[in-house]
Amino acid sequence: MEKTFVIVKPDAVQRGLVGEIVARIERRGLRLAGMKFMQVSRALAEEHYAIHQGKPFYDGLITYITSSPVVAMVWEGNKAVEAVRQLMGATNPTAAAPGTVRADFALEIGRNLTHASDSVENGTTEVALWFKPDELVSWQRDGERWIFEK
Ligand code: IDP
Ligand code: MG
C-alpha cells in the first residue's frame, strides 16, 4: 500500500501540536506504519533537504529542522501522499487553504509545522532514509474495508 513520510517539525513539537497533527491524519483514515520522536542530525537534515541546497532559505531550513526534536512518521493508505499533502496545505501558510494544518496553526513559510512527501517516489525514498525496515509495522485494522474500498 502507498506510504508517505511525515515530519512534525520542531515548531509544532514545541507548540504542543503533535496530537493535533497526528489526529488529523488518523481520522482521515490513513494507517500508521512507523513513528519516532528524535533529534535530527545535521547529516540527516542535509540528505533529506538535498534538493534545496543552494537556495536562499537552505541554511535556515537546516537550522530549523535540527533546532529541537521532531516526530517522524510513516502513514499508509490508498492515495496517502496526496491526502497528507492536502491535509497540510500549501508550503506558505498564508497561501494554504483554510482548514489545513498550515492555515489553521501557522503564519510563516519558515515555521510551517510539517513536512510531507510530495510524490509516491519521494515517499518511498524518504521512508527508506528515515526508517530502518524493522522500525515499520505491517498490520491490519479491524474494519479496514470501511475505509479502503480495495
Ligand atoms: P514543502 O514542505 O511544502 O514540500 P518545499 O518547497 O519542499 O515545501 O520546501 C521545504 C521546506 O523549506 C518548507 O516546508 C519550508 O519549511 C522551507 N521553505 C521553503 N521555502 C522557504 C522560504 O522561502 N523561506 C523559508 N523557508 C522556506
Ligand atoms: Mg517538499
PDB file of C-alpha atoms and ligand atoms in Angstrom:
ATOM      1  CA  MET A   1       0.000   0.000   0.000  1.00  0.00           C
ATOM      2  CA  GLU A   2       1.164   3.556  -0.719  1.00  0.00           C
ATOM      3  CA  LYS A   3       3.291   5.100   2.023  1.00  0.00           C
ATOM      4  CA  THR A   4       4.059   8.721   2.817  1.00  0.00           C
ATOM      5  CA  PHE A   5       6.639  10.219   5.149  1.00  0.00           C
ATOM      6  CA  VAL A   6       5.635  12.986   7.543  1.00  0.00           C
ATOM      7  CA  ILE A   7       7.620  15.152   9.961  1.00  0.00           C
ATOM      8  CA  VAL A   8       6.035  17.065  12.814  1.00  0.00           C
ATOM      9  CA  LYS A   9       8.691  19.763  12.757  1.00  0.00           C
ATOM     10  CA  PRO A  10      10.366  21.401  15.799  1.00  0.00           C
ATOM     11  CA  ASP A  11       7.958  24.349  15.947  1.00  0.00           C
ATOM     12  CA  ALA A  12       4.940  22.019  16.052  1.00  0.00           C
ATOM     13  CA  VAL A  13       6.509  19.903  18.817  1.00  0.00           C
ATOM     14  CA  GLN A  14       7.450  23.000  20.831  1.00  0.00           C
ATOM     15  CA  ARG A  15       3.926  24.379  20.425  1.00  0.00           C
ATOM     16  CA  GLY A  16       2.255  21.178  21.615  1.00  0.00           C
ATOM     17  CA  LEU A  17       0.683  20.356  18.253  1.00  0.00           C
ATOM     18  CA  VAL A  18       1.834  16.721  17.922  1.00  0.00           C
ATOM     19  CA  GLY A  19      -1.516  15.277  18.963  1.00  0.00           C
ATOM     20  CA  GLU A  20      -3.498  17.708  16.810  1.00  0.00           C
ATOM     21  CA  ILE A  21      -1.497  16.855  13.686  1.00  0.00           C
ATOM     22  CA  VAL A  22      -1.500  13.101  14.306  1.00  0.00           C
ATOM     23  CA  ALA A  23      -5.255  13.204  14.987  1.00  0.00           C
ATOM     24  CA  ARG A  24      -5.973  14.890  11.658  1.00  0.00           C
ATOM     25  CA  ILE A  25      -4.095  12.213   9.711  1.00  0.00           C
ATOM     26  CA  GLU A  26      -5.552   9.422  11.818  1.00  0.00           C
ATOM     27  CA  ARG A  27      -9.159  10.494  11.462  1.00  0.00           C
ATOM     28  CA  ARG A  28      -8.765  10.793   7.688  1.00  0.00           C
ATOM     29  CA  GLY A  29      -8.396   7.030   7.680  1.00  0.00           C
ATOM     30  CA  LEU A  30      -4.713   6.573   6.988  1.00  0.00           C
ATOM     31  CA  ARG A  31      -2.909   3.812   8.867  1.00  0.00           C
ATOM     32  CA  LEU A  32       0.167   4.485  10.981  1.00  0.00           C
ATOM     33  CA  ALA A  33       3.128   2.345   9.944  1.00  0.00           C
ATOM     34  CA  GLY A  34       6.006   3.967  11.855  1.00  0.00           C
ATOM     35  CA  MET A  35       6.612   6.722  14.391  1.00  0.00           C
ATOM     36  CA  LYS A  36       9.610   8.018  16.317  1.00  0.00           C
ATOM     37  CA  PHE A  37      10.486  11.035  18.437  1.00  0.00           C
ATOM     38  CA  MET A  38      14.004  12.093  17.572  1.00  0.00           C
ATOM     39  CA  GLN A  39      16.618  14.784  17.295  1.00  0.00           C
ATOM     40  CA  VAL A  40      17.558  15.231  13.629  1.00  0.00           C
ATOM     41  CA  SER A  41      21.297  15.231  12.907  1.00  0.00           C
ATOM     42  CA  ARG A  42      22.784  17.748  10.525  1.00  0.00           C
ATOM     43  CA  ALA A  43      23.781  14.900   8.181  1.00  0.00           C
ATOM     44  CA  LEU A  44      20.209  13.549   8.009  1.00  0.00           C
ATOM     45  CA  ALA A  45      18.795  17.051   7.532  1.00  0.00           C
ATOM     46  CA  GLU A  46      21.206  17.719   4.670  1.00  0.00           C
ATOM     47  CA  GLU A  47      20.331  14.451   2.951  1.00  0.00           C
ATOM     48  CA  HIS A  48      16.589  14.936   3.390  1.00  0.00           C
ATOM     49  CA  TYR A  49      16.700  18.502   2.063  1.00  0.00           C
ATOM     50  CA  ALA A  50      19.461  17.931  -0.549  1.00  0.00           C
ATOM     51  CA  ILE A  51      17.148  19.173  -3.306  1.00  0.00           C
ATOM     52  CA  HIS A  52      17.051  22.617  -1.657  1.00  0.00           C
ATOM     53  CA  GLN A  53      20.829  23.005  -1.334  1.00  0.00           C
ATOM     54  CA  GLY A  54      21.957  26.380  -2.676  1.00  0.00           C
ATOM     55  CA  LYS A  55      18.580  28.064  -2.230  1.00  0.00           C
ATOM     56  CA  PRO A  56      18.457  31.236  -0.109  1.00  0.00           C
ATOM     57  CA  PHE A  57      16.438  29.548   2.636  1.00  0.00           C
ATOM     58  CA  TYR A  58      18.599  26.379   2.800  1.00  0.00           C
ATOM     59  CA  ASP A  59      20.804  27.272   5.800  1.00  0.00           C
ATOM     60  CA  GLY A  60      17.803  28.483   7.780  1.00  0.00           C
ATOM     61  CA  LEU A  61      15.913  25.308   6.886  1.00  0.00           C
ATOM     62  CA  ILE A  62      18.726  23.059   8.158  1.00  0.00           C
ATOM     63  CA  THR A  63      18.975  25.116  11.357  1.00  0.00           C
ATOM     64  CA  TYR A  64      15.171  24.940  11.779  1.00  0.00           C
ATOM     65  CA  ILE A  65      14.807  21.173  11.342  1.00  0.00           C
ATOM     66  CA  THR A  66      17.764  20.417  13.670  1.00  0.00           C
ATOM     67  CA  SER A  67      16.854  23.023  16.315  1.00  0.00           C
ATOM     68  CA  SER A  68      14.709  20.816  18.551  1.00  0.00           C
ATOM     69  CA  PRO A  69      13.196  17.295  18.391  1.00  0.00           C
ATOM     70  CA  VAL A  70      10.717  16.177  15.742  1.00  0.00           C
ATOM     71  CA  VAL A  71       8.225  13.352  15.332  1.00  0.00           C
ATOM     72  CA  ALA A  72       8.965  11.331  12.182  1.00  0.00           C
ATOM     73  CA  MET A  73       6.116   9.177  10.894  1.00  0.00           C
ATOM     74  CA  VAL A  74       5.089   6.868   8.095  1.00  0.00           C
ATOM     75  CA  TRP A  75       1.412   6.679   7.125  1.00  0.00           C
ATOM     76  CA  GLU A  76      -0.106   4.361   4.566  1.00  0.00           C
ATOM     77  CA  GLY A  77      -3.255   4.080   2.549  1.00  0.00           C
ATOM     78  CA  ASN A  78      -4.589   4.487  -0.958  1.00  0.00           C
ATOM     79  CA  LYS A  79      -3.508   7.968  -2.116  1.00  0.00           C
ATOM     80  CA  ALA A  80      -1.639   8.529   1.149  1.00  0.00           C
ATOM     81  CA  VAL A  81       0.799  11.019  -0.420  1.00  0.00           C
ATOM     82  CA  GLU A  82      -1.893  13.214  -1.946  1.00  0.00           C
ATOM     83  CA  ALA A  83      -4.183  13.009   1.089  1.00  0.00           C
ATOM     84  CA  VAL A  84      -1.498  14.121   3.558  1.00  0.00           C
ATOM     85  CA  ARG A  85      -0.253  16.963   1.325  1.00  0.00           C
ATOM     86  CA  GLN A  86      -3.860  18.142   1.159  1.00  0.00           C
ATOM     87  CA  LEU A  87      -4.234  17.979   4.951  1.00  0.00           C
ATOM     88  CA  MET A  88      -1.048  20.030   5.478  1.00  0.00           C
ATOM     89  CA  GLY A  89      -1.837  22.716   2.903  1.00  0.00           C
ATOM     90  CA  ALA A  90       0.414  24.910   0.757  1.00  0.00           C
ATOM     91  CA  THR A  91       4.032  25.471   1.833  1.00  0.00           C
ATOM     92  CA  ASN A  92       3.356  29.125   2.661  1.00  0.00           C
ATOM     93  CA  PRO A  93       0.760  29.131   5.468  1.00  0.00           C
ATOM     94  CA  THR A  94      -0.873  32.356   4.304  1.00  0.00           C
ATOM     95  CA  ALA A  95      -1.471  30.708   0.911  1.00  0.00           C
ATOM     96  CA  ALA A  96      -2.745  27.457   2.435  1.00  0.00           C
ATOM     97  CA  ALA A  97      -6.445  26.663   2.279  1.00  0.00           C
ATOM     98  CA  PRO A  98      -8.435  27.268   5.459  1.00  0.00           C
ATOM     99  CA  GLY A  99      -8.896  24.037   7.368  1.00  0.00           C
ATOM    100  CA  THR A 100      -5.411  22.778   6.594  1.00  0.00           C
ATOM    101  CA  VAL A 101      -2.802  22.391   9.336  1.00  0.00           C
ATOM    102  CA  ARG A 102      -0.644  25.204   7.975  1.00  0.00           C
ATOM    103  CA  ALA A 103      -3.536  27.637   7.575  1.00  0.00           C
ATOM    104  CA  ASP A 104      -5.028  26.793  10.948  1.00  0.00           C
ATOM    105  CA  PHE A 105      -1.850  26.948  13.034  1.00  0.00           C
ATOM    106  CA  ALA A 106       0.950  28.743  11.159  1.00  0.00           C
ATOM    107  CA  LEU A 107       1.828  32.132   9.699  1.00  0.00           C
ATOM    108  CA  GLU A 108       5.266  31.889   8.121  1.00  0.00           C
ATOM    109  CA  ILE A 109       6.848  29.661   5.478  1.00  0.00           C
ATOM    110  CA  GLY A 110       9.930  29.145   7.647  1.00  0.00           C
ATOM    111  CA  ARG A 111       7.772  27.930  10.553  1.00  0.00           C
ATOM    112  CA  ASN A 112       5.225  25.821   8.692  1.00  0.00           C
ATOM    113  CA  LEU A 113       4.971  22.957  11.184  1.00  0.00           C
ATOM    114  CA  THR A 114       5.152  19.879   8.971  1.00  0.00           C
ATOM    115  CA  HIS A 115       6.836  18.024   6.159  1.00  0.00           C
ATOM    116  CA  ALA A 116       5.013  15.553   3.919  1.00  0.00           C
ATOM    117  CA  SER A 117       6.319  13.641   0.893  1.00  0.00           C
ATOM    118  CA  ASP A 118       5.330  15.304  -2.385  1.00  0.00           C
ATOM    119  CA  SER A 119       5.249  12.205  -4.628  1.00  0.00           C
ATOM    120  CA  VAL A 120       4.918   8.456  -4.276  1.00  0.00           C
ATOM    121  CA  GLU A 121       8.523   8.070  -5.427  1.00  0.00           C
ATOM    122  CA  ASN A 122       9.840  10.583  -2.882  1.00  0.00           C
ATOM    123  CA  GLY A 123       7.686   8.912  -0.239  1.00  0.00           C
ATOM    124  CA  THR A 124       9.499   5.630  -0.836  1.00  0.00           C
ATOM    125  CA  THR A 125      12.915   7.335  -0.759  1.00  0.00           C
ATOM    126  CA  GLU A 126      12.145   9.326   2.401  1.00  0.00           C
ATOM    127  CA  VAL A 127      10.709   6.337   4.283  1.00  0.00           C
ATOM    128  CA  ALA A 128      13.924   4.416   3.494  1.00  0.00           C
ATOM    129  CA  LEU A 129      16.094   7.363   4.572  1.00  0.00           C
ATOM    130  CA  TRP A 130      14.363   7.883   7.938  1.00  0.00           C
ATOM    131  CA  PHE A 131      13.275   4.382   8.964  1.00  0.00           C
ATOM    132  CA  LYS A 132      15.003   1.008   9.139  1.00  0.00           C
ATOM    133  CA  PRO A 133      12.814  -1.823   7.803  1.00  0.00           C
ATOM    134  CA  ASP A 134      12.295  -3.226  11.323  1.00  0.00           C
ATOM    135  CA  GLU A 135      11.025   0.140  12.560  1.00  0.00           C
ATOM    136  CA  LEU A 136       7.983  -0.160  10.282  1.00  0.00           C
ATOM    137  CA  VAL A 137       4.970  -2.181  11.376  1.00  0.00           C
ATOM    138  CA  SER A 138       2.818  -4.076   8.902  1.00  0.00           C
ATOM    139  CA  TRP A 139      -0.630  -4.557  10.379  1.00  0.00           C
ATOM    140  CA  GLN A 140      -4.339  -4.532   9.659  1.00  0.00           C
ATOM    141  CA  ARG A 141      -7.030  -2.612  11.468  1.00  0.00           C
ATOM    142  CA  ASP A 142     -10.384  -4.159  12.230  1.00  0.00           C
ATOM    143  CA  GLY A 143     -12.886  -2.515   9.907  1.00  0.00           C
ATOM    144  CA  GLU A 144     -10.284  -1.650   7.248  1.00  0.00           C
ATOM    145  CA  ARG A 145     -12.814  -2.358   4.484  1.00  0.00           C
ATOM    146  CA  TRP A 146     -14.923   0.563   5.704  1.00  0.00           C
ATOM    147  CA  ILE A 147     -12.066   2.935   4.834  1.00  0.00           C
ATOM    148  CA  PHE A 148     -10.276   1.279   1.896  1.00  0.00           C
ATOM    149  CA  GLU A 149     -12.603   0.116  -0.884  1.00  0.00           C
ATOM    150  CA  LYS A 150      -9.893  -2.195  -2.265  1.00  0.00           C
TER     151      LYS A 150
HETATM  152  P1  IDP B   1       7.023  21.608   1.309  1.00  0.00           P
HETATM  153  O1  IDP B   1       7.490  21.386   2.740  1.00  0.00           O
HETATM  154  O2  IDP B   1       5.617  22.128   1.256  1.00  0.00           O
HETATM  155  O3  IDP B   1       7.223  20.385   0.440  1.00  0.00           O
HETATM  156  P2  IDP B   1       9.322  22.767  -0.066  1.00  0.00           P
HETATM  157  O4  IDP B   1       9.234  23.728  -1.204  1.00  0.00           O
HETATM  158  O5  IDP B   1       9.779  21.374  -0.367  1.00  0.00           O
HETATM  159  O6  IDP B   1       7.919  22.777   0.695  1.00  0.00           O
HETATM  160  O7  IDP B   1      10.306  23.414   0.993  1.00  0.00           O
HETATM  161  C1  IDP B   1      10.780  22.650   2.085  1.00  0.00           C
HETATM  162  C2  IDP B   1      10.686  23.471   3.341  1.00  0.00           C
HETATM  163  O8  IDP B   1      11.605  24.550   3.248  1.00  0.00           O
HETATM  164  C3  IDP B   1       9.334  24.155   3.594  1.00  0.00           C
HETATM  165  O9  IDP B   1       8.381  23.290   4.218  1.00  0.00           O
HETATM  166  C4  IDP B   1       9.731  25.284   4.490  1.00  0.00           C
HETATM  167  O10 IDP B   1       9.939  24.829   5.837  1.00  0.00           O
HETATM  168  C5  IDP B   1      11.088  25.686   3.919  1.00  0.00           C
HETATM  169  N1  IDP B   1      10.978  26.778   2.961  1.00  0.00           N
HETATM  170  C6  IDP B   1      10.599  26.703   1.665  1.00  0.00           C
HETATM  171  N2  IDP B   1      10.606  27.905   1.079  1.00  0.00           N
HETATM  172  C7  IDP B   1      11.032  28.763   2.038  1.00  0.00           C
HETATM  173  C8  IDP B   1      11.258  30.185   2.066  1.00  0.00           C
HETATM  174  O11 IDP B   1      11.066  30.904   1.069  1.00  0.00           O
HETATM  175  N3  IDP B   1      11.674  30.724   3.247  1.00  0.00           N
HETATM  176  C9  IDP B   1      11.885  29.966   4.369  1.00  0.00           C
HETATM  177  N4  IDP B   1      11.688  28.637   4.388  1.00  0.00           N
HETATM  178  C10 IDP B   1      11.259  28.049   3.241  1.00  0.00           C
HETATM  179 MG    MG B   2       8.957  19.467  -0.189  1.00  0.00          MG
END
